[in-house]
Coordinates of C-alpha atoms in Angstrom, one line a residue:
Chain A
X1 CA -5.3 -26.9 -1.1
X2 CA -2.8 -28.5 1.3
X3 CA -0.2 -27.6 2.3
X4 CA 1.7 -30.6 3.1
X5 CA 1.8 -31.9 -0.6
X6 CA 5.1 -31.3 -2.6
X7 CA 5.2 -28.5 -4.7
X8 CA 5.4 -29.0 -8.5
X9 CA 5.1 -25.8 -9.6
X10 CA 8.7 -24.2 -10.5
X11 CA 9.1 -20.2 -10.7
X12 CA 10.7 -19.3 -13.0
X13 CA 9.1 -21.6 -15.6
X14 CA 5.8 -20.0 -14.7
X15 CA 7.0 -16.6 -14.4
X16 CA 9.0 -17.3 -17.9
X17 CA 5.6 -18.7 -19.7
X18 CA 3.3 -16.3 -18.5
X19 CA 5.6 -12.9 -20.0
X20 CA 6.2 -15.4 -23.2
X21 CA 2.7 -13.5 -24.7
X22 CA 2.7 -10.5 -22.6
X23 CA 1.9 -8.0 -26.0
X24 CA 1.7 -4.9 -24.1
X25 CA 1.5 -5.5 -20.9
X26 CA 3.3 -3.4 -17.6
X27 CA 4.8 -6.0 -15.3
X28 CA 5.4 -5.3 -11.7
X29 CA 7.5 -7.2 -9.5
X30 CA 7.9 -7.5 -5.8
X31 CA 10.8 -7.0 -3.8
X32 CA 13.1 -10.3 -4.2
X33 CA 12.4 -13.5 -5.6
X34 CA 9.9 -12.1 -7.9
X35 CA 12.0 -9.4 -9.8
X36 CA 14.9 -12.0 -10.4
X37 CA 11.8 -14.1 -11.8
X38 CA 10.5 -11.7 -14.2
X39 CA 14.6 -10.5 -14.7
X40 CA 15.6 -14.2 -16.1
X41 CA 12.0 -14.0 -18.1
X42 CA 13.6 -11.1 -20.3
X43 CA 14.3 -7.2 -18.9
X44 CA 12.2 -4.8 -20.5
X45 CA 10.9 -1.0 -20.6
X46 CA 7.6 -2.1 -19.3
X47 CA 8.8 -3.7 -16.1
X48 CA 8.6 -1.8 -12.8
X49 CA 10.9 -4.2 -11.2
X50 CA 11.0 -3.2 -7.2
X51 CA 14.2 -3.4 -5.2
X52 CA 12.4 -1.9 -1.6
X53 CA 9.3 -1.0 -1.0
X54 CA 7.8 -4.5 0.3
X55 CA 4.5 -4.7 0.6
X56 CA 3.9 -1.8 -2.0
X57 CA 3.5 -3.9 -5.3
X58 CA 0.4 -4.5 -5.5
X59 CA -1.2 -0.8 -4.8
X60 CA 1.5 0.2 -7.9
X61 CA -0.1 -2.4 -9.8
X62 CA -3.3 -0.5 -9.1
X63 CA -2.4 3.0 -9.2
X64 CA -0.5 2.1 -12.8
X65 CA -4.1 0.5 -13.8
X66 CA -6.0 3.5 -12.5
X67 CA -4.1 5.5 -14.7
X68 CA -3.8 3.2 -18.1
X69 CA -6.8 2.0 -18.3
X70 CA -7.0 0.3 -21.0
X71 CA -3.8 -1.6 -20.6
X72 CA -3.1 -4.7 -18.8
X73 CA -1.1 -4.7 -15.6
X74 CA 0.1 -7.7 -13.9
X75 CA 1.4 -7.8 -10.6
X76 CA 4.2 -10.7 -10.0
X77 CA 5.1 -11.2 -6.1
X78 CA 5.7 -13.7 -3.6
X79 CA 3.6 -14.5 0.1
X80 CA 5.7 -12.8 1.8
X81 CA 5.5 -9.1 0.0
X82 CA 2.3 -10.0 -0.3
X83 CA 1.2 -10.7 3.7
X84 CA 3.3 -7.0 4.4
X85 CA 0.7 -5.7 2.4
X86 CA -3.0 -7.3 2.8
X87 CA -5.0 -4.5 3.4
X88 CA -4.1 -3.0 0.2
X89 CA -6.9 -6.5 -1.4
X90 CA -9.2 -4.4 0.2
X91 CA -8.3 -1.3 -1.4
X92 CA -8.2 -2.8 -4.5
X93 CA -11.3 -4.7 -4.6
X94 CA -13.3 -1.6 -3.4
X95 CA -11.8 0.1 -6.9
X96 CA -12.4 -3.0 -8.7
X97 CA -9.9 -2.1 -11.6
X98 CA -10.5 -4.5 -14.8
X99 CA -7.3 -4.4 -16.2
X100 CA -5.4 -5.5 -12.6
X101 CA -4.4 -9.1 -12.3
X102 CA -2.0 -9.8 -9.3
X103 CA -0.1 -13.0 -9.1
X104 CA 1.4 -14.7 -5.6
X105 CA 4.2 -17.0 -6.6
X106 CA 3.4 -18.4 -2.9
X107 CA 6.3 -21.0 -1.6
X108 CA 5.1 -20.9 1.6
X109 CA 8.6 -19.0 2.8
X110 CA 10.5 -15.5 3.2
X111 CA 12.8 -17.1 0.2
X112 CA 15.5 -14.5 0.2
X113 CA 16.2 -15.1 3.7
X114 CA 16.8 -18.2 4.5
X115 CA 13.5 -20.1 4.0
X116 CA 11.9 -18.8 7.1
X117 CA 8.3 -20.5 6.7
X118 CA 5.7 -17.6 6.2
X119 CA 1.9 -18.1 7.8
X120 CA 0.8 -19.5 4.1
X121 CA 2.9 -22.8 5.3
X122 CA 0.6 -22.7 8.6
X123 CA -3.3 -21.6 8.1
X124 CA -3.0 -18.5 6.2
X125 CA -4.9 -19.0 2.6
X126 CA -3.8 -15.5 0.5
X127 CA -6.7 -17.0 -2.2
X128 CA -9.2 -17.2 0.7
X129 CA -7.5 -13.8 2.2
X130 CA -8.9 -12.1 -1.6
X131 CA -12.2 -13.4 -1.6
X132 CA -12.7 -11.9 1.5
X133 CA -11.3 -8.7 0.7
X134 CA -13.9 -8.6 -1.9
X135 CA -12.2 -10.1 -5.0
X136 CA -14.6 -12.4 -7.4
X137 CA -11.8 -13.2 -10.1
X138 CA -9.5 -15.7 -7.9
X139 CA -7.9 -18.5 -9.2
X140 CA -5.6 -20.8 -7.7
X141 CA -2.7 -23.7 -8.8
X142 CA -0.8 -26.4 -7.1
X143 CA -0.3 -28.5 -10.7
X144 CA 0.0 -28.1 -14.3
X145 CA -3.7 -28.5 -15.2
X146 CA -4.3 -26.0 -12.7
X147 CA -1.9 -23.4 -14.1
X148 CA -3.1 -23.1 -17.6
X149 CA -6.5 -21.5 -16.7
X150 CA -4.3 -19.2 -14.1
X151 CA -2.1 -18.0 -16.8
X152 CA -4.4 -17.3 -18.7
X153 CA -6.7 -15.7 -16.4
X154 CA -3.6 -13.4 -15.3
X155 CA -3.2 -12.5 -18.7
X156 CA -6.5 -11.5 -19.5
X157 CA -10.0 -12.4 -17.3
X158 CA -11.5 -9.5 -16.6
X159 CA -10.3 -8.1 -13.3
X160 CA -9.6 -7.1 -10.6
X161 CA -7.8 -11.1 -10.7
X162 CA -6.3 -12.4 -7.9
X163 CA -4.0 -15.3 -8.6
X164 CA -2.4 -17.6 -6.1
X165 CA 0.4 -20.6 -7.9
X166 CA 2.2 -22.8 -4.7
X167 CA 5.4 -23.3 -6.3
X168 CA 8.5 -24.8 -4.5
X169 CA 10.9 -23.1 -2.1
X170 CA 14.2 -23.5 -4.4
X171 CA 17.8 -21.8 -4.3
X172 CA 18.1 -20.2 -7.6
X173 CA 20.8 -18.2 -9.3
X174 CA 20.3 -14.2 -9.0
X175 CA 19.1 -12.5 -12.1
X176 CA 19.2 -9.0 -11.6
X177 CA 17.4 -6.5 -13.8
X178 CA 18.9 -2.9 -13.7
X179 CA 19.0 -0.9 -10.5
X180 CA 18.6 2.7 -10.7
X181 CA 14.9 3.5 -9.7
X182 CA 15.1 6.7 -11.4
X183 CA 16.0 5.4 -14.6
X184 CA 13.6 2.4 -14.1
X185 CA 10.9 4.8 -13.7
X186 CA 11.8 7.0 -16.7
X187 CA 12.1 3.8 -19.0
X188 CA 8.4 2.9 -17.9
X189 CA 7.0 6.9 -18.6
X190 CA 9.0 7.1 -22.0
X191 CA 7.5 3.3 -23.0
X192 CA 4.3 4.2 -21.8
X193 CA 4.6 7.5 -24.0
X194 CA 3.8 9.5 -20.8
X195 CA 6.9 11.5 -19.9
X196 CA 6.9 14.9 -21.5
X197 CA 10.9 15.3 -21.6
X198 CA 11.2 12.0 -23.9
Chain B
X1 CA -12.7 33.1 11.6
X2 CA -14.8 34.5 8.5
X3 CA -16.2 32.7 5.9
X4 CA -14.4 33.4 3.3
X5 CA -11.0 32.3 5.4
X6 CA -12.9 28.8 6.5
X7 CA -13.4 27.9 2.8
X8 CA -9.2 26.6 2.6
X9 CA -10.7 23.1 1.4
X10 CA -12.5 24.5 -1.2
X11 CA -9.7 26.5 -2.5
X12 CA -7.1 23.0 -2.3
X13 CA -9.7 22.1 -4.2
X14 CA -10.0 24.4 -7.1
X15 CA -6.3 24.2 -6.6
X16 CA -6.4 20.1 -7.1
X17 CA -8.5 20.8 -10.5
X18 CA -6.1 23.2 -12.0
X19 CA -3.3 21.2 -11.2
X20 CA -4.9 18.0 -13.0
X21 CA -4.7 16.0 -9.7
X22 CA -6.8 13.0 -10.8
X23 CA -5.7 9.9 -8.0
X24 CA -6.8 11.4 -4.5
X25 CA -5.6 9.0 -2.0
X26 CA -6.9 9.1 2.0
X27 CA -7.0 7.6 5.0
X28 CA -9.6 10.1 6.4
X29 CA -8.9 12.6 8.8
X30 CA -11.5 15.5 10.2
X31 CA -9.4 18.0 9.0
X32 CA -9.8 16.5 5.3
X33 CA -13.7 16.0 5.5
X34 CA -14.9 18.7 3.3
X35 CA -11.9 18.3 0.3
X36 CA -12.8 14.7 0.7
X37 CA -16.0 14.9 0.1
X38 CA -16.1 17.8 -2.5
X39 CA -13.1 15.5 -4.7
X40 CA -15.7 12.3 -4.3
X41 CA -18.5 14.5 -6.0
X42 CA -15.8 15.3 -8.9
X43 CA -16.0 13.1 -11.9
X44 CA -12.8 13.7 -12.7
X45 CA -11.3 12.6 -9.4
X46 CA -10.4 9.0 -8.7
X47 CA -10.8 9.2 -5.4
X48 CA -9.2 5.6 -3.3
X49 CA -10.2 5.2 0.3
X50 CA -6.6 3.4 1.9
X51 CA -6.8 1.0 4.7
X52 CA -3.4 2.1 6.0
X53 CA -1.3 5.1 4.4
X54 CA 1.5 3.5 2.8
X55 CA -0.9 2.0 0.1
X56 CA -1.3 5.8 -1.1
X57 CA 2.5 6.1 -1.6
X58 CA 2.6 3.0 -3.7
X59 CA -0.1 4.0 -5.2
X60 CA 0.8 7.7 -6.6
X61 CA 4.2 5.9 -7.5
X62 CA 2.1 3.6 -10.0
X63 CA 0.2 6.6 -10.9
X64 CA 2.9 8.8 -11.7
X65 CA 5.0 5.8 -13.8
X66 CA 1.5 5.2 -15.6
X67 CA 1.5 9.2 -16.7
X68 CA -1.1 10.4 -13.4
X69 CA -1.0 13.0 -11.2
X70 CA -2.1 12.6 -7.5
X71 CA -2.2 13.8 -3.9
X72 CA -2.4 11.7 -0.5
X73 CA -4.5 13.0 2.2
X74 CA -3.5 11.6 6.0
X75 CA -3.3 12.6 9.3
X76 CA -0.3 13.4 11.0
X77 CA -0.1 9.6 12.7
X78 CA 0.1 7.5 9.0
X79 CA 3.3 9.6 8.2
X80 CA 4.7 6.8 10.7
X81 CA 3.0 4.2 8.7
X82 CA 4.9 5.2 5.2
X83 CA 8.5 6.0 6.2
X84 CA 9.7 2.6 4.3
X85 CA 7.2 3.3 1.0
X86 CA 8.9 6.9 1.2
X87 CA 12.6 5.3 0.8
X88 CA 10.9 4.0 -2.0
X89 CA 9.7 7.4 -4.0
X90 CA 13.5 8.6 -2.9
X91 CA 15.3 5.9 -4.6
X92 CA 12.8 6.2 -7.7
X93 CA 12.5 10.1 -7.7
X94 CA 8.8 9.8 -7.9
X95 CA 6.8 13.4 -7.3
X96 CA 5.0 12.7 -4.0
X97 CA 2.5 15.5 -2.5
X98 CA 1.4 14.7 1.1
X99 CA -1.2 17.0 3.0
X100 CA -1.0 15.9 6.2
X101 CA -3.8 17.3 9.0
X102 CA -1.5 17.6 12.1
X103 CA -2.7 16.0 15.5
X104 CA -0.3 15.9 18.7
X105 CA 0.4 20.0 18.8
X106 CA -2.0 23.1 19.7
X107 CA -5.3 22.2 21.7
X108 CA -4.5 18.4 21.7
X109 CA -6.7 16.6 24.0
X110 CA -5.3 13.2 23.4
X111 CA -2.1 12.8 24.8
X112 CA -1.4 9.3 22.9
X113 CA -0.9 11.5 19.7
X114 CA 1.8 13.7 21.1
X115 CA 4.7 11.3 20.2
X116 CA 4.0 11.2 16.5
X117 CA 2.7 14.6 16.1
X118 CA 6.2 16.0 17.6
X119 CA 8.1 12.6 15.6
X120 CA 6.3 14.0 11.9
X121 CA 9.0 16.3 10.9
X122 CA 11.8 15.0 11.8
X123 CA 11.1 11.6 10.2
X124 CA 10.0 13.0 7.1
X125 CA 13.1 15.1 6.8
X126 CA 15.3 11.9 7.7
X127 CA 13.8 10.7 4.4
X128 CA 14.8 13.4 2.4
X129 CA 11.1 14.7 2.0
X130 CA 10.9 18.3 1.9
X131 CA 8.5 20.1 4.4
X132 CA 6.0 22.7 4.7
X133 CA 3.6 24.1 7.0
X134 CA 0.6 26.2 7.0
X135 CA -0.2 27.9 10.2
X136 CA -3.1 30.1 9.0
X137 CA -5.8 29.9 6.8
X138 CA -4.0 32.3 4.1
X139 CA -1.4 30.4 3.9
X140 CA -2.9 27.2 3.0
X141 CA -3.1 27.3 -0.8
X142 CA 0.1 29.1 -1.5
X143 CA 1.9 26.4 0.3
X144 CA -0.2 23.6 -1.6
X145 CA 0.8 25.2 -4.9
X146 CA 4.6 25.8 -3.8
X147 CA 4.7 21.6 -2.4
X148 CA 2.9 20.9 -5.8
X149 CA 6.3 22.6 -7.8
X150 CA 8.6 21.1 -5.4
X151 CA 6.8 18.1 -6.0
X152 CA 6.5 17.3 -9.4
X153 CA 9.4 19.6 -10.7
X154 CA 11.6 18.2 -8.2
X155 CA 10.9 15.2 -8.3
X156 CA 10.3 14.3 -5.3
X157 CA 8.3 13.8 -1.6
X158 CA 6.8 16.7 -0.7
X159 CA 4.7 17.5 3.1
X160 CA 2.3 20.0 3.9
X161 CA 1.6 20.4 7.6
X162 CA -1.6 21.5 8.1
X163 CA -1.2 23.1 11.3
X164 CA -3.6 21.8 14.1
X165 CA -4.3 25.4 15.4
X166 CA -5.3 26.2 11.7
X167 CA -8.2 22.9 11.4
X168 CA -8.0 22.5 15.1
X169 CA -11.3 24.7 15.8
X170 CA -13.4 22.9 13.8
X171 CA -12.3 19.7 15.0
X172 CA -12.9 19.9 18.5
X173 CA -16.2 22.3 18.4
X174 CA -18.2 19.6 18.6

């Protein structure tokens, strides 16, 4: 895939199609670009939508799909959260979780601050970074014809699925889901039917 | 040191069970070997090997939202590695219980791990986790079962320092 073409592939369209069927599945969200994504998509009680914490998305996608196993979880994050946290592929590849998809909304930059080219613009290759860290499921999309099979993979191949869309680098309004962690985290238990004091 | 006072692992152990620990996260450590290895025999136990110690605290934050109990097992260097993730568990007031085997005090050999080892408690308290230590063997699972309360009652990040005179012996025997 190179990295010189123009990217076709907008956001929040994707981010907005993909949750369009999401039945019962727990989103998570990586710090920035991707929780305004998933917050214009639609705020819900199964949304883990991360204000801090970069590079810990995906490894809360996997401890959430460790625990509800028979639920799909999606993780939704950009390169950048993504390269913080690389040796968590590893981690999750070695506990192969079925229900795990994690999706890069990769635009080549550190979006939220000013555009900043990440190492994806250069040599880096996050698809070829998961194969490597053991993942089989990868799938990968520059165009429309390329992102139908992605979505659908995200949304239900069996997993651990490792998705990678270049989209383009684009100013777009903030869309800000709620903030307080603690009552993001109790709205998750008490949809997930797993906190006791509900 | 008898037996029966050299057995701590086994008795975090037992102590993991009846607490319904099920996500054991590590980045090994010597002083974790036998608890490691007796949760990898457990069934029960999901037990996920870290490359780097801040994957455990995202980690027992998606187990907890996803209804899972968990502990993360480090030594006292990858406290440095998860001060961020921690700000994280603070902000969310996710239950967070750390056993951390202590390097950089009593009998080090290694002067590279003093720094840290002196730096472990007074990062941890800078972000708001609470801290205990265990000095001696006897105190070990009394202090896992009090973190475990503070932990998951309080919502919160909760340390125990497992002294390095208390697993130090074994460690450096060799």
């Amino acid at each position: 895939m190179s990295n010189k073409k123009e990217k076709v592939l907008r956001r929040r369209a994707l981010v907005t199609r993909l949750l369009a069927e999401r039945d019962e599945m727990v989103v998570v969200s990586g710090l920035g670009s991707a929780t305004w994504d998933v917050a214009e998509a639609g705020d819900e009680p199964l949304n883990f939508p991360l204000w801090a914490g970069m590079g810990c998305a995906a490894m809360i996608g996997l401890g959430l799909a460790l625990a509800q196993p028979t639920r799909r979880v999606v993780v939704i994050t950009g390169d950048g959260e993504m390269l913080m946290g690389l040796g968590g592929l590893a981690t999750i590849a070695d506990q192969a979780p079925e229900n795990l998809a994690v999706l890069v909304l990769d635009n080549e930059s550190f979006g939220e601050t000013g555009g900043q080219p990440t190492p994806t613009a250069g040599l880096a290759d996050l698809a070829g970074i998961a194969r490597g860290a053991g993942f089989s499921a990868v799938f990968e999309a520059a165009d429309e014809a390329a992102l139908t099979p992605l979505i659908t993979a995200v949304r239900s191949a069996p997993g651990p699925v490792f998705a990678v869309a270049k989209v383009a680098l684009e100013t777009l309004p903030l869309v800000m889901p709620p903030k307080d962690g603690a009552f993001l985290k109790d709205r998750l238990r008490r949809a997930l039917g797993v906190d006791a004091s509900a | 040191m008898t037996r029966q006072e050299n057995d701590w692992p086994d008795r975090i152990y037992d102590l993991l069970g009846r607490l319904q620990l099920r996500q054991v996260a590590h980045v090994p450590d010597a002083g974790h070997k036998r608890l490691i290895e007796l949760c990898v025999a457990d069934s029960e136990k999901k037990v996920v090997t870290l490359t780097s110690e801040e994957e455990g605290v995202g980690l027992l934050t998606g187990a907890w939202l996803g209804g899972e109990k968990g502990v993360l097992l480090m030594q006292s260097s990858g406290i440095g590695n998860c001060i961020n993730a921690l700000a994280m568990v603070e902000s969310c007031r996710v239950p967070l219980l750390m056993l951390v085997a202590m390097r950089g005090e009593w009998g080090e050999f290694n002067p590279w791990q003093m720094p840290m080892g002196l730096a472990v408690e007074p990062v941890l308290k800078a972000i708001h986790a609470v801290v205990l230590r265990a000095e001696a063997a006897a105190d070990v699972v009394p202090t896992v079962e009090a973190a475990a309360g503070l932990a998951f009652n309080g919502q919160r990040a909760v340390a125990v320092l497992l002294s390095q005179r208390l697993i130090g012996s074994k460690r450096f025997a060799k």
